[in-house]
CSV table of C-alpha atoms in Angstrom, one decimal:
chain,number,residue,atom,x,y,z
A,1,MET,CA,45.2,46.7,-63.6
A,2,LYS,CA,46.6,50.1,-63.7
A,3,THR,CA,45.2,51.3,-67.0
A,4,THR,CA,46.1,54.2,-69.5
A,5,ILE,CA,43.9,56.7,-69.9
A,6,TYR,CA,44.6,59.9,-72.0
A,7,GLU,CA,42.2,62.4,-72.5
A,8,ARG,CA,41.7,64.9,-75.4
A,9,GLU,CA,39.2,66.5,-76.9
A,10,TYR,CA,38.5,67.2,-80.1
A,11,LYS,CA,36.2,70.1,-81.3
A,12,LEU,CA,35.0,68.7,-84.8
A,13,GLY,CA,34.0,71.5,-86.6
A,14,LYS,CA,31.4,73.6,-85.9
A,15,ASP,CA,29.0,71.2,-83.9
A,16,ALA,CA,30.7,67.8,-83.5
A,17,VAL,CA,32.6,66.9,-80.4
A,18,LEU,CA,35.0,63.9,-79.4
A,19,GLN,CA,35.8,64.0,-75.6
A,20,LEU,CA,38.4,61.4,-74.6
A,21,GLY,CA,38.5,60.0,-71.0
A,22,ARG,CA,34.9,60.3,-70.0
A,23,SER,CA,34.3,56.8,-70.7
A,24,THR,CA,35.0,54.4,-74.0
A,25,LEU,CA,33.8,56.0,-77.2
A,26,ILE,CA,31.8,53.5,-79.9
A,27,MET,CA,32.5,53.8,-83.4
A,28,GLY,CA,29.6,52.8,-85.4
A,29,ILE,CA,30.7,50.9,-88.8
A,30,LEU,CA,28.6,52.1,-92.3
A,31,ASN,CA,29.6,50.4,-95.0
A,32,VAL,CA,28.8,51.4,-98.2
A,33,THR,CA,29.7,48.9,-100.2
A,34,PRO,CA,28.7,46.1,-102.0
A,35,ASP,CA,31.0,43.3,-100.7
A,36,SER,CA,31.6,43.7,-97.1
A,37,PHE,CA,32.9,40.9,-95.4
A,38,SER,CA,29.6,40.9,-92.8
A,39,ASP,CA,27.4,43.5,-94.5
A,40,GLY,CA,27.9,44.1,-97.9
A,41,GLY,CA,25.2,46.0,-100.2
A,42,ARG,CA,22.9,46.7,-97.5
A,43,TYR,CA,23.5,49.8,-96.7
A,44,ASN,CA,24.9,51.3,-100.4
A,45,ASP,CA,21.4,53.1,-101.1
A,46,ARG,CA,22.1,56.9,-100.0
A,47,GLU,CA,18.8,56.9,-97.6
A,48,ARG,CA,19.3,53.2,-96.2
A,49,ALA,CA,22.8,54.2,-95.2
A,50,VAL,CA,21.9,57.7,-94.1
A,51,ALA,CA,18.8,55.6,-92.1
A,52,HIS,CA,21.4,53.5,-90.5
A,53,ALA,CA,23.8,56.0,-89.5
A,54,LEU,CA,20.8,57.7,-87.4
A,55,LYS,CA,19.8,54.4,-85.9
A,56,LEU,CA,23.8,53.4,-84.7
A,57,VAL,CA,23.2,57.0,-83.3
A,58,GLU,CA,20.4,56.5,-81.2
A,59,GLU,CA,21.9,53.0,-79.9
A,60,GLY,CA,24.9,54.9,-78.9
A,61,ALA,CA,27.4,55.5,-80.6
A,62,ASP,CA,29.6,58.5,-80.0
A,63,MET,CA,30.7,58.3,-84.4
A,64,ILE,CA,30.4,56.8,-87.7
A,65,ASP,CA,33.0,55.3,-89.5
A,66,ILE,CA,32.1,55.1,-93.5
A,67,GLY,CA,33.8,53.3,-95.8
A,68,GLY,CA,33.2,52.8,-99.6
A,69,GLU,CA,35.8,50.0,-100.1
A,70,SER,CA,36.3,46.7,-98.7
A,71,THR,CA,39.3,46.0,-96.8
A,72,ARG,CA,38.0,42.1,-96.1
A,73,PRO,CA,40.5,39.5,-97.5
A,74,GLY,CA,41.0,39.0,-101.1
A,75,HIS,CA,38.9,42.3,-101.8
A,76,GLU,CA,39.3,44.0,-105.1
A,77,LYS,CA,40.7,47.6,-105.1
A,78,VAL,CA,38.3,50.6,-105.9
A,79,GLY,CA,39.7,53.5,-108.1
A,80,ALA,CA,39.0,57.1,-106.2
A,81,GLU,CA,36.5,58.2,-108.3
A,82,GLU,CA,34.3,55.0,-107.8
A,83,GLU,CA,34.8,55.5,-103.6
A,84,LEU,CA,33.6,59.2,-104.4
A,85,SER,CA,30.4,58.2,-105.7
A,86,ARG,CA,29.7,55.7,-102.9
A,87,VAL,CA,31.0,58.0,-100.2
A,88,ILE,CA,30.6,61.5,-100.6
A,89,PRO,CA,26.3,61.5,-100.9
A,90,VAL,CA,26.4,59.9,-97.6
A,91,ILE,CA,28.6,62.2,-95.7
A,92,GLU,CA,26.9,65.1,-97.6
A,93,ALA,CA,23.5,64.0,-95.8
A,94,ILE,CA,24.1,62.5,-92.9
A,95,HIS,CA,25.9,65.8,-92.0
A,96,LYS,CA,23.3,67.5,-93.0
A,97,GLN,CA,20.6,66.4,-91.0
A,98,ALA,CA,23.0,65.3,-88.1
A,99,PRO,CA,25.9,67.9,-87.9
A,100,HIS,CA,26.7,67.3,-84.5
A,101,ILE,CA,27.4,63.4,-85.0
A,102,PRO,CA,31.3,62.9,-85.4
A,103,LEU,CA,32.3,61.2,-88.6
A,104,SER,CA,35.3,59.5,-89.8
A,105,ILE,CA,36.3,58.2,-93.4
A,106,ASP,CA,37.6,54.8,-93.9
A,107,THR,CA,40.2,55.6,-96.6
A,108,TYR,CA,44.0,55.1,-97.5
A,109,LYS,CA,43.8,57.5,-100.5
A,110,ALA,CA,44.3,61.2,-100.3
A,111,GLN,CA,41.6,62.0,-102.6
A,112,VAL,CA,38.8,60.4,-100.7
A,113,ALA,CA,40.4,61.8,-97.4
A,114,ARG,CA,40.7,65.3,-98.6
A,115,GLN,CA,36.8,65.6,-100.8
A,116,ALA,CA,34.9,62.9,-97.7
A,117,ILE,CA,36.7,65.9,-94.7
A,118,LEU,CA,35.0,69.0,-97.0
A,119,ALA,CA,31.8,67.3,-97.2
A,120,GLY,CA,31.6,67.1,-93.6
A,121,ALA,CA,33.3,64.2,-92.2
A,122,HIS,CA,35.7,64.9,-89.4
A,123,ILE,CA,38.4,62.2,-89.2
A,124,ILE,CA,40.4,59.9,-91.7
A,125,ASN,CA,40.7,55.8,-91.1
A,126,ASP,CA,44.1,55.0,-92.8
A,127,ILE,CA,43.9,50.9,-92.8
A,128,TRP,CA,47.9,51.5,-94.1
A,129,GLY,CA,48.6,54.0,-91.6
A,130,PHE,CA,49.8,56.9,-94.0
A,131,LYS,CA,52.3,53.9,-95.3
A,132,ASP,CA,50.0,53.8,-99.0
A,133,ASP,CA,49.3,56.9,-100.6
A,134,PRO,CA,52.4,59.5,-100.3
A,135,GLU,CA,49.6,62.7,-100.9
A,136,MET,CA,48.0,61.2,-97.5
A,137,PRO,CA,49.6,62.6,-94.6
A,138,LYS,CA,50.4,66.5,-96.3
A,139,THR,CA,46.3,65.9,-97.0
A,140,ALA,CA,46.0,65.2,-93.4
A,141,ALA,CA,48.0,67.9,-92.0
A,142,GLU,CA,47.0,70.5,-94.1
A,143,LEU,CA,43.1,69.2,-93.2
A,144,GLY,CA,44.2,69.6,-89.4
A,145,CYS,CA,41.6,66.8,-88.7
A,146,PRO,CA,42.7,63.8,-86.3
A,147,VAL,CA,43.9,60.3,-87.8
A,148,ILE,CA,43.6,56.9,-87.3
A,149,LEU,CA,46.6,54.9,-88.4
A,150,MET,CA,46.1,51.5,-88.5
A,151,HIS,CA,48.8,48.7,-88.0
A,152,ASN,CA,49.3,46.7,-91.4
A,153,ARG,CA,52.0,45.1,-93.9
A,154,ARG,CA,52.0,43.3,-97.0
A,155,ASP,CA,54.0,41.2,-95.9
A,156,ARG,CA,54.2,38.6,-92.1
A,157,ASP,CA,57.8,39.0,-92.1
A,158,TYR,CA,57.7,39.2,-88.2
A,159,THR,CA,60.6,38.7,-86.0
A,160,ASP,CA,59.2,39.4,-82.6
A,161,LEU,CA,55.6,40.3,-83.5
A,162,ILE,CA,54.8,43.1,-80.4
A,163,GLU,CA,58.0,44.7,-81.2
A,164,ASP,CA,57.3,44.6,-84.4
A,165,VAL,CA,53.9,46.0,-84.4
A,166,LYS,CA,55.2,48.6,-82.1
A,167,ARG,CA,57.9,49.6,-84.4
A,168,ASP,CA,55.7,50.1,-87.2
A,169,LEU,CA,53.0,52.4,-85.5
A,170,MET,CA,55.6,54.4,-84.3
A,171,GLU,CA,56.9,54.9,-88.3
A,172,SER,CA,53.5,55.4,-89.3
A,173,VAL,CA,53.7,57.8,-86.2
A,174,GLU,CA,56.9,59.3,-87.6
A,175,VAL,CA,55.5,60.0,-91.5
A,176,ALA,CA,52.9,62.1,-89.9
A,177,ARG,CA,54.8,64.2,-88.0
A,178,GLN,CA,57.3,64.9,-90.4
A,179,ALA,CA,54.1,66.0,-92.6
A,180,GLY,CA,52.9,68.3,-90.1
A,181,VAL,CA,50.3,66.2,-88.1
A,182,GLN,CA,50.4,67.1,-84.7
A,183,ASP,CA,50.4,64.6,-81.4
A,184,HIS,CA,47.3,65.2,-80.2
A,185,GLN,CA,45.5,64.3,-83.4
A,186,ILE,CA,47.1,61.3,-84.1
A,187,LEU,CA,45.2,57.9,-83.1
A,188,LEU,CA,46.3,54.2,-83.0
A,189,ASP,CA,44.5,50.8,-84.0
A,190,PRO,CA,46.6,47.4,-84.1
A,191,GLY,CA,45.0,46.3,-86.8
A,192,ILE,CA,43.1,43.0,-85.9
A,193,GLY,CA,42.5,41.1,-88.7
A,194,PHE,CA,45.2,42.2,-90.7
A,195,ALA,CA,48.1,40.9,-91.8
A,196,LYS,CA,48.6,38.7,-88.7
A,197,ASP,CA,46.9,35.4,-88.8
A,198,TYR,CA,45.0,33.6,-86.1
A,199,ASP,CA,47.6,32.9,-83.0
A,200,GLU,CA,49.0,36.6,-84.3
A,201,ASN,CA,46.0,38.4,-83.6
A,202,LEU,CA,45.1,36.5,-80.2
A,203,GLN,CA,49.0,37.9,-79.3
A,204,VAL,CA,48.8,41.1,-80.2
A,205,MET,CA,44.9,41.5,-78.3
A,206,ALA,CA,47.3,39.7,-75.6
A,207,SER,CA,49.4,42.6,-75.4
A,208,LEU,CA,47.1,45.7,-76.5
A,209,ASP,CA,48.5,47.4,-72.9
A,210,GLN,CA,52.2,47.9,-74.7
A,211,LEU,CA,50.8,49.6,-77.4
A,212,VAL,CA,48.6,52.0,-75.5
A,213,ALA,CA,51.9,52.5,-73.3
A,214,LEU,CA,53.1,54.5,-77.1
A,215,GLY,CA,51.7,57.1,-75.7
A,216,PHE,CA,48.3,57.8,-78.3
A,217,PRO,CA,45.0,56.5,-77.6
A,218,VAL,CA,44.2,53.4,-79.1
A,219,LEU,CA,41.5,51.9,-81.0
A,220,LEU,CA,40.1,48.7,-81.2
A,221,ALA,CA,37.8,46.9,-84.3
A,222,THR,CA,37.1,43.8,-83.5
A,223,SER,CA,34.3,43.2,-84.3
A,224,ARG,CA,32.7,40.1,-86.4
A,225,LYS,CA,35.9,39.6,-87.0
A,226,ARG,CA,37.8,35.7,-88.6
A,227,PHE,CA,39.7,34.7,-85.6
A,228,ILE,CA,36.1,35.4,-83.1
A,229,GLN,CA,34.6,33.2,-85.9
A,230,THR,CA,37.6,30.9,-85.7
A,231,VAL,CA,37.2,30.2,-81.8
A,232,LEU,CA,33.3,29.9,-81.3
A,233,ASP,CA,33.1,28.3,-85.1
A,234,ALA,CA,30.5,30.8,-86.2
A,235,PRO,CA,29.7,32.7,-88.8
A,236,ALA,CA,30.0,36.9,-89.0
A,237,GLN,CA,26.7,37.3,-88.6
A,238,ASP,CA,26.6,34.9,-85.2
A,239,VAL,CA,29.8,36.1,-82.9
A,240,LEU,CA,28.3,38.9,-80.8
A,241,GLU,CA,29.4,37.7,-77.6
A,242,GLY,CA,33.0,37.2,-79.1
A,243,THR,CA,32.9,40.3,-79.9
A,244,ALA,CA,32.3,41.5,-76.9
A,245,ALA,CA,34.7,39.3,-75.2
A,246,THR,CA,37.2,41.2,-77.0
A,247,VAL,CA,35.7,45.0,-76.6
A,248,ALA,CA,35.8,43.9,-72.5
A,249,TYR,CA,39.4,42.6,-72.7
A,250,GLY,CA,40.8,45.6,-75.0
A,251,ILE,CA,39.0,48.3,-72.8
A,252,ALA,CA,40.7,47.0,-69.5
A,253,GLN,CA,44.1,47.2,-71.2
A,254,GLY,CA,43.5,50.9,-72.0
A,255,CYS,CA,41.6,51.0,-75.3
A,256,GLN,CA,39.8,54.2,-75.1
A,257,ILE,CA,37.2,53.6,-78.7
A,258,VAL,CA,35.9,50.6,-80.3
A,259,ARG,CA,34.3,50.2,-83.7
A,260,VAL,CA,31.7,47.7,-84.4
A,261,HIS,CA,28.6,46.4,-86.0
A,262,ASP,CA,26.4,45.9,-83.5
A,263,VAL,CA,26.2,49.3,-81.3
A,264,GLN,CA,23.6,48.7,-78.9
A,265,GLN,CA,24.9,45.8,-77.3
A,266,VAL,CA,28.2,46.6,-77.6
A,267,LYS,CA,27.6,50.3,-76.0
A,268,ARG,CA,26.1,48.2,-72.8
A,269,THR,CA,29.1,46.1,-72.8
A,270,ALA,CA,31.0,49.2,-72.6
A,271,LYS,CA,29.5,50.9,-70.0
A,272,MET,CA,29.5,48.3,-67.4
A,273,CYS,CA,33.7,47.9,-68.1
A,274,ASP,CA,34.0,51.6,-68.1
A,275,ALA,CA,32.0,51.2,-64.6
A,276,MET,CA,35.1,49.1,-63.3
A,277,THR,CA,37.4,50.7,-65.2
A,278,TYR,CA,37.0,54.5,-64.8
A,279,ARG,CA,35.8,53.4,-61.0
A,280,SER,CA,39.1,51.6,-60.5
A,281,MET,CA,41.4,55.0,-62.1
A,282,GLU,CA,39.7,57.3,-59.5
A,283,LEU,CA,40.5,55.5,-56.1
A,284,GLU,CA,44.0,55.4,-57.2
A,285,ARG,CA,43.9,59.1,-56.9
A,286,ILE,CA,42.6,58.6,-53.9
């Protein structure tokens, strides 16, 4: 299997750096919410949130994704002020204690993104791919930070699922470009679990290489998702093996960042996958 790997170096402020192209990067999940689907309420206290972030880094996380609004199915929307009150103290505290740790802000609101970056975050992770808040593209361009554009839809009227997902993602890319975001700052996320049913999630998983071929690094976020729970007939907290399987499958198709709850175990999974994937690339160059 020929795997496309993009090489990128992101210098994030004075201390933080991300290097793509040498190994799979692990994004640890930090939800500072009362209602996230698998860990809601566990880390919505600043001290516990910071401690958990540092623990994830010790376990092998290359960056931390901080979210202040649950995006689980049926979630209640949170206003910008409430979201800011949840994430800003945590971002400031982590950045103060460990400025070398790259932080992403999981938000689709421009106001939250701006304040988070100014507080010490480095990356904007938008689940609506710049298609919800019209101020987000311009804000990201002004901040000059990397952006993760996730696939999402308000409906599921697909004609050809994979072609539609590819088209939707490139629409997000074009919105970003028009606002002034540079291509090297753009990463894509196929949006597993968003606007997709069980079969559609599996179809996207089987076609990740086509999304990688769009020309941008791809982040895969499958951790504890419902389609894995369905396959294994197990609750969210008991599907580590299923998450690891999706991670391995994604890495084999060229995904370069994985967003997960169980950092230590997935780090080991990724390390084994990298030994095979990156070795095969070296052999192709000989």
